[in-house]
PDB file of C-alpha atoms and ligand atoms in Angstrom:
ATOM      1  CA  MET Q  49      -2.547  -3.987 -20.989  1.00 43.00           C
ATOM      2  CA  THR Q  50      -2.423  -7.714 -21.780  1.00 43.00           C
ATOM      3  CA  ARG Q  51      -4.119 -10.486 -19.933  1.00 44.00           C
ATOM      4  CA  ASP Q  52      -0.954 -12.530 -19.254  1.00 45.00           C
ATOM      5  CA  ARG Q  53       0.457  -9.832 -16.978  1.00 49.00           C
ATOM      6  CA  PHE Q  54      -2.025 -10.752 -14.267  1.00 50.00           C
ATOM      7  CA  ASP Q  55      -2.466 -14.410 -13.583  1.00 58.00           C
ATOM      8  CA  ILE Q  56      -4.634 -14.264 -10.459  1.00 73.00           C
ATOM      9  CA  ARG Q  57      -8.134 -14.252 -11.831  1.00 81.00           C
ATOM     10  CA  PRO Q  58     -10.797 -13.588  -9.160  1.00 94.00           C
ATOM     11  CA  LYS Q  59     -12.926 -16.602  -8.338  1.00 97.00           C
ATOM     12  CA  ALA Q  60     -16.110 -14.674  -7.675  1.00 98.00           C
ATOM     13  CA  LEU Q  61     -17.574 -11.266  -8.402  1.00 98.00           C
ATOM     14  CA  ILE Q  62     -20.159 -10.051  -5.897  1.00 98.00           C
ATOM     15  CA  PHE Q  63     -22.530  -7.258  -6.920  1.00 98.00           C
ATOM     16  CA  ASP Q  64     -24.514  -4.940  -4.718  1.00 98.00           C
ATOM     17  CA  VAL Q  65     -27.851  -4.068  -6.377  1.00 98.00           C
ATOM     18  CA  ASP Q  66     -29.452  -0.685  -5.614  1.00 97.00           C
ATOM     19  CA  GLY Q  67     -27.413   2.113  -7.132  1.00 97.00           C
ATOM     20  CA  THR Q  68     -24.723  -0.293  -8.346  1.00 98.00           C
ATOM     21  CA  ILE Q  69     -26.441  -2.471 -10.931  1.00 98.00           C
ATOM     22  CA  ALA Q  70     -29.073   0.194 -11.686  1.00 97.00           C
ATOM     23  CA  ASP Q  71     -30.196   3.580 -10.357  1.00 96.00           C
ATOM     24  CA  THR Q  72     -33.051   1.929  -8.506  1.00 97.00           C
ATOM     25  CA  GLU Q  73     -33.056   4.241  -5.497  1.00 96.00           C
ATOM     26  CA  ARG Q  74     -33.869   7.542  -7.223  1.00 94.00           C
ATOM     27  CA  ASP Q  75     -35.934   6.173 -10.118  1.00 93.00           C
ATOM     28  CA  GLY Q  76     -37.411   3.057  -8.540  1.00 97.00           C
ATOM     29  CA  HIS Q  77     -37.851   2.764  -4.772  1.00 97.00           C
ATOM     30  CA  ARG Q  78     -38.383   6.508  -4.213  1.00 98.00           C
ATOM     31  CA  VAL Q  79     -41.032   6.859  -6.902  1.00 98.00           C
ATOM     32  CA  ALA Q  80     -42.741   3.638  -5.818  1.00 98.00           C
ATOM     33  CA  PHE Q  81     -42.843   4.782  -2.182  1.00 98.00           C
ATOM     34  CA  ASN Q  82     -44.557   7.996  -3.325  1.00 98.00           C
ATOM     35  CA  GLU Q  83     -47.116   5.970  -5.293  1.00 98.00           C
ATOM     36  CA  ALA Q  84     -47.782   3.836  -2.216  1.00 98.00           C
ATOM     37  CA  PHE Q  85     -48.302   6.952  -0.080  1.00 98.00           C
ATOM     38  CA  THR Q  86     -50.852   8.319  -2.552  1.00 97.00           C
ATOM     39  CA  ASP Q  87     -52.647   4.972  -2.625  1.00 96.00           C
ATOM     40  CA  LEU Q  88     -53.195   5.059   1.133  1.00 95.00           C
ATOM     41  CA  GLY Q  89     -54.356   8.692   1.037  1.00 94.00           C
ATOM     42  CA  LEU Q  90     -51.141  10.035   2.559  1.00 96.00           C
ATOM     43  CA  SER Q  91     -50.008  13.441   1.304  1.00 95.00           C
ATOM     44  CA  TRP Q  92     -46.302  12.590   1.770  1.00 97.00           C
ATOM     45  CA  SER Q  93     -43.973  12.959  -1.186  1.00 98.00           C
ATOM     46  CA  TRP Q  94     -40.235  12.229  -1.134  1.00 98.00           C
ATOM     47  CA  SER Q  95     -38.243  14.501  -3.464  1.00 98.00           C
ATOM     48  CA  GLU Q  96     -34.983  13.285  -5.008  1.00 97.00           C
ATOM     49  CA  ASP Q  97     -32.964  15.398  -2.570  1.00 97.00           C
ATOM     50  CA  PHE Q  98     -34.943  14.423   0.510  1.00 98.00           C
ATOM     51  CA  TYR Q  99     -34.684  10.740  -0.411  1.00 98.00           C
ATOM     52  CA  GLY Q 100     -30.911  11.220  -0.493  1.00 97.00           C
ATOM     53  CA  ASP Q 101     -31.099  12.256   3.187  1.00 97.00           C
ATOM     54  CA  LEU Q 102     -33.263   9.248   4.018  1.00 98.00           C
ATOM     55  CA  LEU Q 103     -30.672   6.905   2.511  1.00 96.00           C
ATOM     56  CA  ILE Q 104     -28.824   7.279   5.798  1.00 95.00           C
ATOM     57  CA  VAL Q 105     -31.066   4.363   6.791  1.00 96.00           C
ATOM     58  CA  ALA Q 106     -30.524   1.085   4.904  1.00 92.00           C
ATOM     59  CA  GLY Q 107     -33.535  -1.071   4.063  1.00 93.00           C
ATOM     60  CA  GLY Q 108     -36.904   0.065   2.735  1.00 95.00           C
ATOM     61  CA  LYS Q 109     -38.939  -0.877   5.825  1.00 96.00           C
ATOM     62  CA  GLU Q 110     -36.326   0.571   8.153  1.00 96.00           C
ATOM     63  CA  ARG Q 111     -36.190   3.824   6.118  1.00 97.00           C
ATOM     64  CA  LEU Q 112     -39.953   4.220   6.227  1.00 98.00           C
ATOM     65  CA  ARG Q 113     -40.117   3.595   9.971  1.00 98.00           C
ATOM     66  CA  TYR Q 114     -37.335   6.130  10.535  1.00 98.00           C
ATOM     67  CA  PHE Q 115     -39.216   8.705   8.428  1.00 98.00           C
ATOM     68  CA  ILE Q 116     -42.453   8.256  10.390  1.00 97.00           C
ATOM     69  CA  GLN Q 117     -40.740   8.276  13.774  1.00 95.00           C
ATOM     70  CA  TRP Q 118     -38.324  11.150  13.203  1.00 95.00           C
ATOM     71  CA  HIS Q 119     -40.006  13.385  10.611  1.00 95.00           C
ATOM     72  CA  LYS Q 120     -43.445  12.989  12.153  1.00 94.00           C
ATOM     73  CA  PRO Q 121     -45.437  13.492   8.919  1.00 95.00           C
ATOM     74  CA  ASP Q 122     -49.157  14.371   8.947  1.00 93.00           C
ATOM     75  CA  PHE Q 123     -51.671  11.542   8.930  1.00 93.00           C
ATOM     76  CA  PRO Q 124     -55.288  11.732   7.758  1.00 90.00           C
ATOM     77  CA  ALA Q 125     -57.798  11.044  10.542  1.00 82.00           C
ATOM     78  CA  GLY Q 126     -57.843   7.406  11.569  1.00 83.00           C
ATOM     79  CA  LEU Q 127     -54.571   6.356   9.931  1.00 86.00           C
ATOM     80  CA  ALA Q 128     -52.056   7.505  12.547  1.00 91.00           C
ATOM     81  CA  PRO Q 129     -50.567   4.468  14.329  1.00 94.00           C
ATOM     82  CA  LYS Q 130     -51.371   4.441  18.042  1.00 93.00           C
ATOM     83  CA  SER Q 131     -48.987   1.705  19.079  1.00 95.00           C
ATOM     84  CA  GLU Q 132     -45.742   0.061  18.028  1.00 95.00           C
ATOM     85  CA  THR Q 133     -47.765  -2.838  16.599  1.00 97.00           C
ATOM     86  CA  GLN Q 134     -49.868  -0.491  14.468  1.00 96.00           C
ATOM     87  CA  LEU Q 135     -46.733   1.283  13.269  1.00 96.00           C
ATOM     88  CA  THR Q 136     -45.196  -2.025  12.235  1.00 97.00           C
ATOM     89  CA  GLU Q 137     -48.407  -2.969  10.415  1.00 97.00           C
ATOM     90  CA  LEU Q 138     -48.491   0.331   8.555  1.00 97.00           C
ATOM     91  CA  VAL Q 139     -44.817   0.053   7.588  1.00 97.00           C
ATOM     92  CA  HIS Q 140     -45.370  -3.468   6.229  1.00 97.00           C
ATOM     93  CA  ARG Q 141     -48.494  -2.402   4.343  1.00 97.00           C
ATOM     94  CA  LEU Q 142     -46.769   0.566   2.715  1.00 98.00           C
ATOM     95  CA  HIS Q 143     -43.643  -1.468   1.967  1.00 97.00           C
ATOM     96  CA  HIS Q 144     -45.672  -4.208   0.347  1.00 97.00           C
ATOM     97  CA  LEU Q 145     -47.505  -1.654  -1.808  1.00 98.00           C
ATOM     98  CA  LYS Q 146     -44.203   0.063  -2.643  1.00 98.00           C
ATOM     99  CA  ASN Q 147     -42.714  -3.239  -3.798  1.00 97.00           C
ATOM    100  CA  SER Q 148     -45.684  -3.844  -6.127  1.00 98.00           C
ATOM    101  CA  TYR Q 149     -45.212  -0.435  -7.748  1.00 98.00           C
ATOM    102  CA  TYR Q 150     -41.450  -0.952  -7.841  1.00 98.00           C
ATOM    103  CA  LYS Q 151     -41.723  -4.299  -9.617  1.00 97.00           C
ATOM    104  CA  GLN Q 152     -44.182  -2.802 -12.109  1.00 98.00           C
ATOM    105  CA  ARG Q 153     -41.701  -0.039 -12.957  1.00 97.00           C
ATOM    106  CA  ILE Q 154     -39.015  -2.657 -13.428  1.00 96.00           C
ATOM    107  CA  ARG Q 155     -41.266  -4.789 -15.654  1.00 95.00           C
ATOM    108  CA  ASP Q 156     -42.136  -1.662 -17.680  1.00 96.00           C
ATOM    109  CA  GLY Q 157     -38.427  -1.256 -18.425  1.00 95.00           C
ATOM    110  CA  LYS Q 158     -38.211   2.107 -16.655  1.00 95.00           C
ATOM    111  CA  ILE Q 159     -34.942   1.300 -14.904  1.00 96.00           C
ATOM    112  CA  PRO Q 160     -32.023   0.316 -17.139  1.00 96.00           C
ATOM    113  CA  LEU Q 161     -28.810  -1.295 -15.949  1.00 98.00           C
ATOM    114  CA  ARG Q 162     -25.917   1.064 -15.323  1.00 98.00           C
ATOM    115  CA  LEU Q 163     -23.201   1.400 -17.925  1.00 98.00           C
ATOM    116  CA  GLY Q 164     -20.995  -1.674 -18.270  1.00 98.00           C
ATOM    117  CA  VAL Q 165     -22.920  -3.918 -15.889  1.00 98.00           C
ATOM    118  CA  LYS Q 166     -24.345  -6.334 -18.461  1.00 98.00           C
ATOM    119  CA  ARG Q 167     -21.080  -6.544 -20.406  1.00 98.00           C
ATOM    120  CA  LEU Q 168     -19.054  -7.288 -17.251  1.00 98.00           C
ATOM    121  CA  ILE Q 169     -21.506  -9.918 -16.025  1.00 98.00           C
ATOM    122  CA  GLN Q 170     -21.459 -11.658 -19.412  1.00 97.00           C
ATOM    123  CA  GLU Q 171     -17.676 -11.517 -19.632  1.00 97.00           C
ATOM    124  CA  ALA Q 172     -17.260 -12.859 -16.094  1.00 98.00           C
ATOM    125  CA  ARG Q 173     -19.505 -15.802 -16.987  1.00 97.00           C
ATOM    126  CA  ARG Q 174     -17.484 -16.568 -20.121  1.00 97.00           C
ATOM    127  CA  ARG Q 175     -14.269 -16.497 -18.098  1.00 96.00           C
ATOM    128  CA  GLY Q 176     -15.593 -18.814 -15.385  1.00 96.00           C
ATOM    129  CA  ILE Q 177     -15.758 -16.168 -12.642  1.00 97.00           C
ATOM    130  CA  ARG Q 178     -18.629 -17.039 -10.331  1.00 98.00           C
ATOM    131  CA  LEU Q 179     -21.324 -14.426  -9.761  1.00 98.00           C
ATOM    132  CA  ALA Q 180     -23.169 -13.447  -6.582  1.00 98.00           C
ATOM    133  CA  ILE Q 181     -25.480 -10.731  -5.281  1.00 98.00           C
ATOM    134  CA  ALA Q 182     -25.270  -9.203  -1.795  1.00 98.00           C
ATOM    135  CA  THR Q 183     -27.962  -6.614  -1.153  1.00 97.00           C
ATOM    136  CA  THR Q 184     -30.113  -4.986   1.488  1.00 92.00           C
ATOM    137  CA  SER Q 185     -33.041  -4.972  -0.946  1.00 94.00           C
ATOM    138  CA  SER Q 186     -35.923  -7.457  -0.808  1.00 93.00           C
ATOM    139  CA  LEU Q 187     -35.417 -10.690  -2.766  1.00 95.00           C
ATOM    140  CA  GLU Q 188     -38.571 -10.180  -4.870  1.00 94.00           C
ATOM    141  CA  ASN Q 189     -37.219  -6.821  -6.103  1.00 96.00           C
ATOM    142  CA  VAL Q 190     -33.830  -8.254  -6.981  1.00 97.00           C
ATOM    143  CA  VAL Q 191     -35.406 -11.129  -8.881  1.00 96.00           C
ATOM    144  CA  ALA Q 192     -37.629  -8.715 -10.847  1.00 96.00           C
ATOM    145  CA  LEU Q 193     -34.654  -6.503 -11.729  1.00 97.00           C
ATOM    146  CA  LEU Q 194     -32.365  -9.335 -12.868  1.00 97.00           C
ATOM    147  CA  ASP Q 195     -35.136 -11.026 -14.837  1.00 96.00           C
ATOM    148  CA  SER Q 196     -36.214  -7.965 -16.731  1.00 96.00           C
ATOM    149  CA  THR Q 197     -32.797  -6.452 -17.415  1.00 97.00           C
ATOM    150  CA  LEU Q 198     -30.688  -9.561 -18.058  1.00 97.00           C
ATOM    151  CA  GLY Q 199     -33.424 -11.805 -19.438  1.00 93.00           C
ATOM    152  CA  ALA Q 200     -35.335 -14.839 -18.250  1.00 87.00           C
ATOM    153  CA  GLY Q 201     -32.971 -17.457 -16.865  1.00 90.00           C
ATOM    154  CA  ALA Q 202     -30.411 -14.878 -15.736  1.00 95.00           C
ATOM    155  CA  LEU Q 203     -31.092 -15.743 -12.110  1.00 95.00           C
ATOM    156  CA  ASN Q 204     -29.291 -19.019 -12.746  1.00 96.00           C
ATOM    157  CA  TRP Q 205     -26.121 -17.149 -13.638  1.00 98.00           C
ATOM    158  CA  PHE Q 206     -25.747 -16.248  -9.963  1.00 98.00           C
ATOM    159  CA  ASP Q 207     -24.492 -18.901  -7.552  1.00 98.00           C
ATOM    160  CA  VAL Q 208     -25.774 -16.871  -4.607  1.00 98.00           C
ATOM    161  CA  ILE Q 209     -28.461 -14.207  -4.312  1.00 98.00           C
ATOM    162  CA  ALA Q 210     -28.241 -12.909  -0.760  1.00 98.00           C
ATOM    163  CA  ALA Q 211     -30.980 -10.335  -0.180  1.00 96.00           C
ATOM    164  CA  GLY Q 212     -32.992  -8.398   2.385  1.00 89.00           C
ATOM    165  CA  ASP Q 213     -33.906  -9.861   5.733  1.00 90.00           C
ATOM    166  CA  ILE Q 214     -31.899 -13.065   5.228  1.00 95.00           C
ATOM    167  CA  VAL Q 215     -29.297 -11.886   7.788  1.00 96.00           C
ATOM    168  CA  PRO Q 216     -29.825 -10.276  11.219  1.00 95.00           C
ATOM    169  CA  GLN Q 217     -28.214  -6.910  10.410  1.00 96.00           C
ATOM    170  CA  LYS Q 218     -28.253  -4.968   7.164  1.00 94.00           C
ATOM    171  CA  LYS Q 219     -25.302  -3.025   5.701  1.00 96.00           C
ATOM    172  CA  PRO Q 220     -23.094  -1.388   7.003  1.00 97.00           C
ATOM    173  CA  ALA Q 221     -22.904  -4.575   9.084  1.00 97.00           C
ATOM    174  CA  PRO Q 222     -20.876  -7.223   7.223  1.00 98.00           C
ATOM    175  CA  ASP Q 223     -23.508  -9.966   7.755  1.00 98.00           C
ATOM    176  CA  ILE Q 224     -24.709 -10.135   4.141  1.00 98.00           C
ATOM    177  CA  TYR Q 225     -21.129 -10.513   2.876  1.00 98.00           C
ATOM    178  CA  HIS Q 226     -20.297 -13.172   5.480  1.00 98.00           C
ATOM    179  CA  TYR Q 227     -23.427 -15.007   4.372  1.00 98.00           C
ATOM    180  CA  THR Q 228     -22.528 -14.694   0.674  1.00 98.00           C
ATOM    181  CA  LEU Q 229     -18.991 -16.002   1.245  1.00 98.00           C
ATOM    182  CA  ALA Q 230     -20.312 -18.918   3.277  1.00 98.00           C
ATOM    183  CA  GLN Q 231     -22.736 -19.823   0.481  1.00 98.00           C
ATOM    184  CA  LEU Q 232     -19.971 -19.535  -2.122  1.00 98.00           C
ATOM    185  CA  ALA Q 233     -17.726 -21.608   0.173  1.00 98.00           C
ATOM    186  CA  LEU Q 234     -14.890 -19.183  -0.581  1.00 98.00           C
ATOM    187  CA  PRO Q 235     -12.605 -17.053   1.601  1.00 97.00           C
ATOM    188  CA  PRO Q 236     -12.680 -13.304   0.894  1.00 98.00           C
ATOM    189  CA  ALA Q 237      -9.242 -13.060  -0.797  1.00 95.00           C
ATOM    190  CA  PRO Q 238     -10.126 -14.376  -4.284  1.00 96.00           C
ATOM    191  CA  CYS Q 239     -13.440 -12.463  -4.426  1.00 98.00           C
ATOM    192  CA  LEU Q 240     -14.165  -8.915  -5.569  1.00 98.00           C
ATOM    193  CA  VAL Q 241     -17.123  -6.701  -4.732  1.00 98.00           C
ATOM    194  CA  ILE Q 242     -18.787  -3.923  -6.742  1.00 98.00           C
ATOM    195  CA  GLU Q 243     -20.531  -1.386  -4.476  1.00 98.00           C
ATOM    196  CA  ASP Q 244     -21.827   2.175  -4.695  1.00 98.00           C
ATOM    197  CA  THR Q 245     -22.161   3.423  -1.108  1.00 98.00           C
ATOM    198  CA  GLN Q 246     -20.051   4.002   1.960  1.00 98.00           C
ATOM    199  CA  TYR Q 247     -22.308   1.605   3.902  1.00 97.00           C
ATOM    200  CA  GLY Q 248     -21.801  -1.091   1.284  1.00 98.00           C
ATOM    201  CA  LEU Q 249     -18.057  -0.527   1.238  1.00 98.00           C
ATOM    202  CA  GLN Q 250     -17.935  -0.667   5.053  1.00 98.00           C
ATOM    203  CA  ALA Q 251     -19.827  -3.965   5.020  1.00 98.00           C
ATOM    204  CA  ALA Q 252     -17.589  -5.525   2.363  1.00 98.00           C
ATOM    205  CA  THR Q 253     -14.376  -4.255   3.945  1.00 98.00           C
ATOM    206  CA  ALA Q 254     -15.383  -5.586   7.363  1.00 98.00           C
ATOM    207  CA  ALA Q 255     -15.852  -8.988   5.721  1.00 98.00           C
ATOM    208  CA  GLY Q 256     -12.278  -8.779   4.359  1.00 98.00           C
ATOM    209  CA  LEU Q 257     -13.321  -8.182   0.743  1.00 98.00           C
ATOM    210  CA  THR Q 258     -11.606  -6.044  -1.889  1.00 98.00           C
ATOM    211  CA  THR Q 259     -14.050  -3.540  -3.349  1.00 98.00           C
ATOM    212  CA  VAL Q 260     -14.496  -1.422  -6.460  1.00 98.00           C
ATOM    213  CA  VAL Q 261     -16.915   1.473  -5.933  1.00 98.00           C
ATOM    214  CA  THR Q 262     -18.924   2.968  -8.788  1.00 98.00           C
ATOM    215  CA  VAL Q 263     -20.459   6.155  -7.403  1.00 98.00           C
ATOM    216  CA  ASN Q 264     -23.838   7.632  -8.321  1.00 97.00           C
ATOM    217  CA  GLY Q 265     -25.593  10.949  -7.737  1.00 96.00           C
ATOM    218  CA  TYR Q 266     -26.422  10.064  -4.142  1.00 97.00           C
ATOM    219  CA  THR Q 267     -23.013   8.699  -3.170  1.00 98.00           C
ATOM    220  CA  LYS Q 268     -20.421  10.723  -5.087  1.00 97.00           C
ATOM    221  CA  THR Q 269     -19.511  12.851  -2.066  1.00 96.00           C
ATOM    222  CA  GLN Q 270     -19.157   9.936   0.364  1.00 97.00           C
ATOM    223  CA  GLY Q 271     -15.744   8.758   1.620  1.00 96.00           C
ATOM    224  CA  PHE Q 272     -14.345   5.588   0.051  1.00 98.00           C
ATOM    225  CA  SER Q 273     -10.814   5.392   1.445  1.00 97.00           C
ATOM    226  CA  SER Q 274     -10.935   1.615   1.957  1.00 97.00           C
ATOM    227  CA  ALA Q 275     -11.949   0.942  -1.676  1.00 98.00           C
ATOM    228  CA  ARG Q 276      -9.361  -0.449  -4.091  1.00 98.00           C
ATOM    229  CA  LEU Q 277     -10.796   1.600  -6.923  1.00 98.00           C
ATOM    230  CA  VAL Q 278     -13.394   4.388  -7.087  1.00 98.00           C
ATOM    231  CA  LEU Q 279     -14.961   5.059 -10.499  1.00 98.00           C
ATOM    232  CA  SER Q 280     -17.770   7.066 -12.054  1.00 98.00           C
ATOM    233  CA  HIS Q 281     -19.173   3.802 -13.508  1.00 98.00           C
ATOM    234  CA  LEU Q 282     -17.857   0.533 -14.943  1.00 98.00           C
ATOM    235  CA  GLY Q 283     -17.507   2.072 -18.404  1.00 98.00           C
ATOM    236  CA  GLU Q 284     -17.580   0.573 -21.867  1.00 98.00           C
ATOM    237  CA  PRO Q 285     -14.831   0.333 -24.507  1.00 98.00           C
ATOM    238  CA  ASP Q 286     -16.180   3.507 -26.161  1.00 98.00           C
ATOM    239  CA  ARG Q 287     -17.249   5.217 -22.909  1.00 98.00           C
ATOM    240  CA  PRO Q 288     -14.354   5.324 -20.435  1.00 98.00           C
ATOM    241  CA  PHE Q 289     -14.936   5.633 -16.716  1.00 98.00           C
ATOM    242  CA  ARG Q 290     -13.666   8.625 -14.776  1.00 98.00           C
ATOM    243  CA  LEU Q 291     -11.059   7.520 -12.251  1.00 98.00           C
ATOM    244  CA  ILE Q 292     -11.897   9.007  -8.839  1.00 98.00           C
ATOM    245  CA  GLY Q 293      -9.486   7.028  -6.672  1.00 98.00           C
ATOM    246  CA  GLY Q 294      -7.053   4.099  -6.786  1.00 97.00           C
ATOM    247  CA  ASP Q 295      -4.983   2.494  -9.548  1.00 97.00           C
ATOM    248  CA  ALA Q 296      -6.853   1.569 -12.732  1.00 98.00           C
ATOM    249  CA  HIS Q 297      -3.722  -0.127 -14.178  1.00 96.00           C
ATOM    250  CA  GLY Q 298      -4.132   1.805 -17.418  1.00 97.00           C
ATOM    251  CA  PHE Q 299      -7.600   0.449 -18.149  1.00 98.00           C
ATOM    252  CA  SER Q 300     -10.439   2.754 -19.209  1.00 98.00           C
ATOM    253  CA  TYR Q 301     -13.334   0.387 -18.509  1.00 98.00           C
ATOM    254  CA  VAL Q 302     -13.775  -2.483 -16.055  1.00 98.00           C
ATOM    255  CA  ASN Q 303     -13.261  -5.892 -17.616  1.00 98.00           C
ATOM    256  CA  THR Q 304     -12.016  -9.191 -16.224  1.00 97.00           C
ATOM    257  CA  ASP Q 305      -8.406  -8.233 -17.004  1.00 96.00           C
ATOM    258  CA  LEU Q 306      -8.690  -5.196 -14.753  1.00 97.00           C
ATOM    259  CA  LEU Q 307     -10.346  -7.379 -12.108  1.00 97.00           C
ATOM    260  CA  ALA Q 308      -7.402  -9.792 -12.398  1.00 95.00           C
ATOM    261  CA  ALA Q 309      -5.004  -6.871 -11.976  1.00 95.00           C
ATOM    262  CA  ILE Q 310      -6.851  -5.838  -8.822  1.00 94.00           C
ATOM    263  CA  ALA Q 311      -6.969  -9.396  -7.500  1.00 89.00           C
ATOM    264  CA  SER Q 312      -3.209  -9.687  -8.105  1.00 84.00           C
ATOM    265  CA  GLY Q 313      -2.779  -6.887  -5.572  1.00 77.00           C
TER     266      GLY Q 313
HETATM  267  C1  XBP R1294     -30.374  -0.901  -0.717  1.00 55.33           C
HETATM  268  C2  XBP R1294     -31.316  -0.354   0.221  1.00 55.33           C
HETATM  269  C3  XBP R1294     -32.691  -0.780   0.113  1.00 55.33           C
HETATM  270  C4  XBP R1294     -33.536  -0.230  -1.003  1.00 55.33           C
HETATM  271  C5  XBP R1294     -34.943  -0.749  -0.882  1.00 55.33           C
HETATM  272  O1  XBP R1294     -29.125  -1.004  -0.136  1.00 55.33           O
HETATM  273  O2  XBP R1294     -30.996   0.383   1.113  1.00 55.33           O
HETATM  274  O3  XBP R1294     -33.274  -0.369   1.264  1.00 55.33           O
HETATM  275  O4  XBP R1294     -33.610   1.170  -0.902  1.00 55.33           O
HETATM  276  O5  XBP R1294     -34.982  -1.993  -0.382  1.00 55.33           O
HETATM  277  P1  XBP R1294     -27.937  -1.789  -0.854  1.00 55.33           P
HETATM  278  P2  XBP R1294     -36.338  -2.731   0.065  1.00 55.33           P
HETATM  279  O6  XBP R1294     -27.905  -1.302  -2.273  1.00 55.33           O
HETATM  280  O7  XBP R1294     -26.721  -1.345  -0.107  1.00 55.33           O
HETATM  281  O8  XBP R1294     -28.181  -3.236  -0.711  1.00 55.33           O
HETATM  282  O9  XBP R1294     -36.505  -3.805  -0.943  1.00 55.33           O
HETATM  283  O10 XBP R1294     -36.015  -3.200   1.439  1.00 55.33           O
HETATM  284  O11 XBP R1294     -37.448  -1.751   0.072  1.00 55.33           O
END
């Protein structure tokens, strides 16, 4: 497939973070939450499978609050919150601790980028496609991940890093994508999104964006009917993706030519 066949190059590529750029949910946030629980003397431990169930709630603080309110875990004497204010304080304390452990894991190199992510980001830069991030995750975590996986200075490759509590409603609400488009000063049509979850796809689609989904262990059974393309991962020249849905235009890994083909409709 040659480049000249598709002349509409996307103007911006917007990446989700958790599960899309790296498997941060299973290997990062989950493990770090467990470390935070132990630190505070809580006997709670989230298994890989159970964490998958908790992912029904987007946002680390929101997920933790949901767990405490709905799963009613045991508390050691004196630590059980007695009011909404105390619950909020506990959630913030645990989340803060979790983020410290999470960033340490990132700095220790325990969470690599997913296949093809670095190559695609570098190629997009060379071809003048603008880069952005749109995530539910906290800004500090995103910064740590980009810094340690792409190298110091990589933050500057991204025109927009839209993260966490910057918008009123997290995914599946489209707020974070509306915000990202406003910051890019672009309409949705010339932009493409890479996502990994149904919530992320819902958010991007509601903002009018065309989306490629790369599934992971937690999301492979979710429905992605509004995605343009559904893949096992972005792939590499010697490690083709598995096509799950959509038209891959004969490509075996995602590069800017495939993105141009998608942007051309
Ligand atoms: C990511 C999330 C986040 C992370 C942790 O969603 O749901 O909650 O699990 O984030 P997405 P915190 O990939 O769709 O952006 O930094 O809030 O703990």
